[in-house]
mmCIF file of C-alpha atoms in Angstrom:
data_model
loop_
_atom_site.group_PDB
_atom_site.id
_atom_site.type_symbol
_atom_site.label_atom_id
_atom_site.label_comp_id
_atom_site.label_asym_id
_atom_site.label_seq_id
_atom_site.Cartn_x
_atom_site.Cartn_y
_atom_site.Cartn_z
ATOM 1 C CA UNK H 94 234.465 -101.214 161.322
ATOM 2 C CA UNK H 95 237.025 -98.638 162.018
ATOM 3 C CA UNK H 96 240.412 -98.098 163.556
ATOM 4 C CA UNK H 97 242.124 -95.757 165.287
ATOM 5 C CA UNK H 98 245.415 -94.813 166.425
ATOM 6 C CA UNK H 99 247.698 -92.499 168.184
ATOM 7 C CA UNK H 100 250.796 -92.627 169.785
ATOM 8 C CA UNK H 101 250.952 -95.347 172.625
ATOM 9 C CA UNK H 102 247.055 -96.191 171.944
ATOM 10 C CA UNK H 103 244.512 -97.753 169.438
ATOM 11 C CA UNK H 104 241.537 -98.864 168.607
ATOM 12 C CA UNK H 105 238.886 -100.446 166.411
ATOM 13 C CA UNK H 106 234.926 -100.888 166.611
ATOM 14 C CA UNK H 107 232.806 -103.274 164.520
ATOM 15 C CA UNK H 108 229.638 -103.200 164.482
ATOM 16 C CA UNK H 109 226.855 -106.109 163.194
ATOM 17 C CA UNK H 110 223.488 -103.938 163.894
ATOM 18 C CA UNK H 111 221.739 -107.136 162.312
ATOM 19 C CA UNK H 112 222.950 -109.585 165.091
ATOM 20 C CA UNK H 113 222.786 -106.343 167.494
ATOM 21 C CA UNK H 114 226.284 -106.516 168.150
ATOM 22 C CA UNK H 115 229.331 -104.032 168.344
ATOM 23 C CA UNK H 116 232.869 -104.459 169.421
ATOM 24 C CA UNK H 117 235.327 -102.410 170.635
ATOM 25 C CA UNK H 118 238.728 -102.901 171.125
ATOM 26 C CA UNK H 119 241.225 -100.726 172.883
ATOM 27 C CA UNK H 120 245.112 -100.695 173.934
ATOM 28 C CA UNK H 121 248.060 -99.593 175.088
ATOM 29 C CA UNK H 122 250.217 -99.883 172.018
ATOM 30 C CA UNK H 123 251.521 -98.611 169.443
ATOM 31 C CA UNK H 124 251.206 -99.936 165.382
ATOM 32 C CA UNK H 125 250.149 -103.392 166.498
ATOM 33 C CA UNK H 126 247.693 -105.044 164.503
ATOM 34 C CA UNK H 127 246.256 -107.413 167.114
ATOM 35 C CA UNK H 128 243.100 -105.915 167.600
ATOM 36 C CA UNK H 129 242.132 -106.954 164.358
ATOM 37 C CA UNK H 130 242.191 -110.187 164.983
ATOM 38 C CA UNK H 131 240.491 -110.008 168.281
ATOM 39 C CA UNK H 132 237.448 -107.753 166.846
ATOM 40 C CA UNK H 133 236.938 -111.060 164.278
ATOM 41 C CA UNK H 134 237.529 -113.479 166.764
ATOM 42 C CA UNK H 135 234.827 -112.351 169.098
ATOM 43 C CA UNK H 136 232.632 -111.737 166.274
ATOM 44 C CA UNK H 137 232.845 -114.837 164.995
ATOM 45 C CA UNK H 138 232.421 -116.184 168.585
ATOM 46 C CA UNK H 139 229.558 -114.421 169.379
ATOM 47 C CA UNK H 140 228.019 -115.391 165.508
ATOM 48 C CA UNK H 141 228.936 -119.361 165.427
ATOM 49 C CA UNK H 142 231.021 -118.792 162.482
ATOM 50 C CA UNK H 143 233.616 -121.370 161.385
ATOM 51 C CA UNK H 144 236.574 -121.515 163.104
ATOM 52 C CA UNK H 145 239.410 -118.964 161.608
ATOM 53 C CA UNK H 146 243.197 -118.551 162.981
ATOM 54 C CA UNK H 147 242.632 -114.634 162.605
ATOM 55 C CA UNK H 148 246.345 -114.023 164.080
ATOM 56 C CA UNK H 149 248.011 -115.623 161.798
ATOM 57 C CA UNK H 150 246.021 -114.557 158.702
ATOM 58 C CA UNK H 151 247.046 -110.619 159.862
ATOM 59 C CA UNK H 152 250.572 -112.106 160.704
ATOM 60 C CA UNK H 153 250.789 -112.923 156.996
ATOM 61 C CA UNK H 154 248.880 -110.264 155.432
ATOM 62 C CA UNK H 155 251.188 -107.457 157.277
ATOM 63 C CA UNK H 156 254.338 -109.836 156.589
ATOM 64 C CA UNK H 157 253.183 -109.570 152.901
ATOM 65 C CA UNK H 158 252.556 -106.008 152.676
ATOM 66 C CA UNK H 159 256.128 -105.435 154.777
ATOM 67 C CA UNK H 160 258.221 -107.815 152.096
ATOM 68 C CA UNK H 161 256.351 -105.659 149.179
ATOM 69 C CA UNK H 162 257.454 -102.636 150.914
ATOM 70 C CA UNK H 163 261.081 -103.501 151.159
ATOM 71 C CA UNK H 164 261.091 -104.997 147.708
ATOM 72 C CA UNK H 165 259.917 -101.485 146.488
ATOM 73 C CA UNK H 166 262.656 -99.775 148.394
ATOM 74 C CA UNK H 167 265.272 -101.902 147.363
ATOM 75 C CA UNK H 168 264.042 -101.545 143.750
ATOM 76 C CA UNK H 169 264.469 -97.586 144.467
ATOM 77 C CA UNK H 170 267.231 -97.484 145.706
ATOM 78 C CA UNK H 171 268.643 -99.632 142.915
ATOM 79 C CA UNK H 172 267.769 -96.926 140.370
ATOM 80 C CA UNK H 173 269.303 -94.075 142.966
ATOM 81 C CA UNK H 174 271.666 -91.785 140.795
ATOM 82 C CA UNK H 175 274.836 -91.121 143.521
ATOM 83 C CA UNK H 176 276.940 -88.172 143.567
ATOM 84 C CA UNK H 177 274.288 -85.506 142.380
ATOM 85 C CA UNK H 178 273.857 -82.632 144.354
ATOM 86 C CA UNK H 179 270.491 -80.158 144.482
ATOM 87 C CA UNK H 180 269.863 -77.896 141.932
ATOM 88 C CA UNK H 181 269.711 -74.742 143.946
ATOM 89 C CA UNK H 182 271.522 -73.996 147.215
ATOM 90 C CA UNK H 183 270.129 -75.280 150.449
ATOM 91 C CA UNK H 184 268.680 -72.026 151.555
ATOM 92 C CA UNK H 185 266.721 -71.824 148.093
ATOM 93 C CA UNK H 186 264.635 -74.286 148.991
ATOM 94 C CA UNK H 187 263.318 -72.954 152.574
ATOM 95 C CA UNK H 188 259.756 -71.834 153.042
ATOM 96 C CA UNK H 189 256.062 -72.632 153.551
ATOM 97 C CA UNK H 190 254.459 -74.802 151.084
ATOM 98 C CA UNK H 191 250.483 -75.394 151.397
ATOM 99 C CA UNK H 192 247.796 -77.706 150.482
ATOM 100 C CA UNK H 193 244.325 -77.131 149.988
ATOM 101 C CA UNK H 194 243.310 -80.217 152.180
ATOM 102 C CA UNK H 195 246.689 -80.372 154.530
ATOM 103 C CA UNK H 196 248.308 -78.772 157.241
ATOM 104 C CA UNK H 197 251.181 -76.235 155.659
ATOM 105 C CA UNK H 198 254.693 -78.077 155.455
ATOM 106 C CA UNK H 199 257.479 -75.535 156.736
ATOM 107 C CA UNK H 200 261.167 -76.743 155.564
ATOM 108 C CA UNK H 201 263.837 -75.014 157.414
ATOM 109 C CA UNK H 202 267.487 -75.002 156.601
ATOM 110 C CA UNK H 203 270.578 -74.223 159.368
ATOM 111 C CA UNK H 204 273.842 -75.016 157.907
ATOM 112 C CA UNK H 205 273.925 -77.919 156.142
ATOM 113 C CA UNK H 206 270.903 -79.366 158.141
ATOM 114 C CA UNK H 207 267.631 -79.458 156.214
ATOM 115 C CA UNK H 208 264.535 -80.014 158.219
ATOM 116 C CA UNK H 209 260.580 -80.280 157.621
ATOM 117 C CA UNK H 210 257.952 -79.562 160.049
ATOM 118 C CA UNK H 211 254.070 -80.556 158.431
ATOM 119 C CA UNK H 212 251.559 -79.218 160.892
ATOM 120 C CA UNK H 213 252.030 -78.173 164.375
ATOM 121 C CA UNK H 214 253.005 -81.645 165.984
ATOM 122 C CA UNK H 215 256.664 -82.057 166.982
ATOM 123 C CA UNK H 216 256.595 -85.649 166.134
ATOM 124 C CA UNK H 217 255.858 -84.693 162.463
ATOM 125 C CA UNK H 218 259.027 -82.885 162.072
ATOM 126 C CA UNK H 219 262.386 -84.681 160.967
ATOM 127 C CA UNK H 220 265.240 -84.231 158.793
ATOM 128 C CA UNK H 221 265.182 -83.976 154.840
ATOM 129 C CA UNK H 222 268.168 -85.933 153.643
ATOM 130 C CA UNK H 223 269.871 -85.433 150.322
ATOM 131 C CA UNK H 224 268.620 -88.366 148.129
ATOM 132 C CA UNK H 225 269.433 -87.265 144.107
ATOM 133 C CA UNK H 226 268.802 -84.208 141.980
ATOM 134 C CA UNK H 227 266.105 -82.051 143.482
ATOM 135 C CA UNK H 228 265.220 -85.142 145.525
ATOM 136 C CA UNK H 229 265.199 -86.003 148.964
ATOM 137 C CA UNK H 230 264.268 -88.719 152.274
ATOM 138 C CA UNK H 231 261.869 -87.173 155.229
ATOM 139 C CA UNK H 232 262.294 -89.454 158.451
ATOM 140 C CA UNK H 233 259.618 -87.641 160.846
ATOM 141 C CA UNK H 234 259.363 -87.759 164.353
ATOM 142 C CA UNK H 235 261.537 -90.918 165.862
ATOM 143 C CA UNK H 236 261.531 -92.808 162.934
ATOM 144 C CA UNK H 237 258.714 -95.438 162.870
ATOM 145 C CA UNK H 238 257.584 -94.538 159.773
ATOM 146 C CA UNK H 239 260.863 -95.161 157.826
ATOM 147 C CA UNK H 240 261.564 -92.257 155.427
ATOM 148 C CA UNK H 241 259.105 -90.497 152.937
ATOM 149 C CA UNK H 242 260.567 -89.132 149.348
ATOM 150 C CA UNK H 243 260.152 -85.816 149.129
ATOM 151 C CA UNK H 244 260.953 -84.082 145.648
ATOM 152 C CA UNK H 245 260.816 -80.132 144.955
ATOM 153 C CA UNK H 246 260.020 -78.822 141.775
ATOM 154 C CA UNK H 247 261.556 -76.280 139.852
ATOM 155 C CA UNK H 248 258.832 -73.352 138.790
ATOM 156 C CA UNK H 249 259.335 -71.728 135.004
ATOM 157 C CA UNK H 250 260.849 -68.878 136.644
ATOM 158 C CA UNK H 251 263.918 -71.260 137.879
ATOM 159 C CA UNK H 252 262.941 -71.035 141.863
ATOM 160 C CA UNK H 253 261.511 -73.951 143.798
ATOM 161 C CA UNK H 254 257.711 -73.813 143.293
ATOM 162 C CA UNK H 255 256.869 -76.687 145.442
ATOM 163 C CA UNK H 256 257.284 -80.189 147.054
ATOM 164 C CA UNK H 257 255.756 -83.398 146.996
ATOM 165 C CA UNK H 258 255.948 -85.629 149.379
ATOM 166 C CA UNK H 259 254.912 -89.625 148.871
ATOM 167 C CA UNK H 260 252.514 -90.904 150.787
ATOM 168 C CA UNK H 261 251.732 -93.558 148.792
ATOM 169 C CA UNK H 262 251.258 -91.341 145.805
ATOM 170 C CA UNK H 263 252.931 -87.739 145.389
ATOM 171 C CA UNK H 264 251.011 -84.786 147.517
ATOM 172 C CA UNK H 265 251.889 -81.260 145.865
ATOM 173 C CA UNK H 266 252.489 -78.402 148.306
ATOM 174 C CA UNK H 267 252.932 -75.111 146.213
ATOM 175 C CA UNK H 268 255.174 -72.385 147.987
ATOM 176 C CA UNK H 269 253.686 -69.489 149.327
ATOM 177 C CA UNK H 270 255.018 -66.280 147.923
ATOM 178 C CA UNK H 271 257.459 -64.860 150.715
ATOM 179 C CA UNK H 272 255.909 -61.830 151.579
ATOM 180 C CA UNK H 273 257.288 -58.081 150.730
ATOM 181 C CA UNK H 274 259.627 -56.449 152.926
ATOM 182 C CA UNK H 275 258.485 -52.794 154.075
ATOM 183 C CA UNK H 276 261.854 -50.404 153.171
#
């Protein structure tokens, strides 16, 4: 099996090639996880197994994973250090930042606003929002994703050397070396 997703749509196939079987599922949402339970339910269906409430096994396993996700938050933001400021000054910390396997990150900085763009899609740009020290919170696009800590790292040289962002676990973008100016 395998889902898919993108904004206002998803998907999932399964496939059984022993009971020559495959089922795809398709709609016109966005982040819901009913199609799970619809690609078991017809496969159980179509293969007489036992009887299963598939909806409300997802309801609780994404419940689950939500309350585990807020209980890690709160537990962050319990250990949040207030009243620091960054390291550097805002403009400092402007640039491209690359990744072997990713699309380059670009963070941008007018006035007091901070913002980071990762790859060319608008709805993966959003605010960076002072969090502590050298740290800060990414909300992309409108939102739905909540916000994503984002930390820069100071380089031996003193300057900002690069960024991760958490996904899960921490993704290092190194900074690209601004290029030369021509006198």
């Amino acid at each position: 099996m395998h889902t898919g997703s993108l904004d206002g749509r998803i998907s999932i196939i399964g496939l059984m090639p022993e009971e020559n079987l495959g089922v795809y599922v398709f709609g016109n949402a966005d982040h819901v996880e009913l199609h799970h339970a619809l690609l078991w339910k017809v496969m159980d269906l179509y293969t007489n197994a036992p009887e299963r409430d598939w909806s409300t096994e997802f309801l609780a396993m994404y419940a689950g994973l939500k309350a585990e996700g807020d209980k890690n938050k709160a537990e962050r933001d319990a250990k949040r250090v207030k009243r620091t400021k960054p390291s550097h000054p805002l403009a400092a910390y402007a640039g491209t930042y690359t990744h072997p396997a990713f699309a380059d990150v670009e963070v941008s900085v007018t006035g007091k606003t901070m913002t980071l763009r990762f790859g060319p899609m608008p709805e993966n740009s959003g605010s960076l929002k002072h969090w502590q020290y050298d740290a800060f919170r990414w909300r992309p696009g409108d939102g739905r994703y909540g916000e994503l800590g984002t930390q820069f790292v100071t380089a031996s040289d003193g300057s900002i050397g690069s960024l991760e962002i958490d996904w899960g676990e921490p993704v290092r973008f190194d900074r690209k070396p601004t290029p030369a100016k021509n006198d």
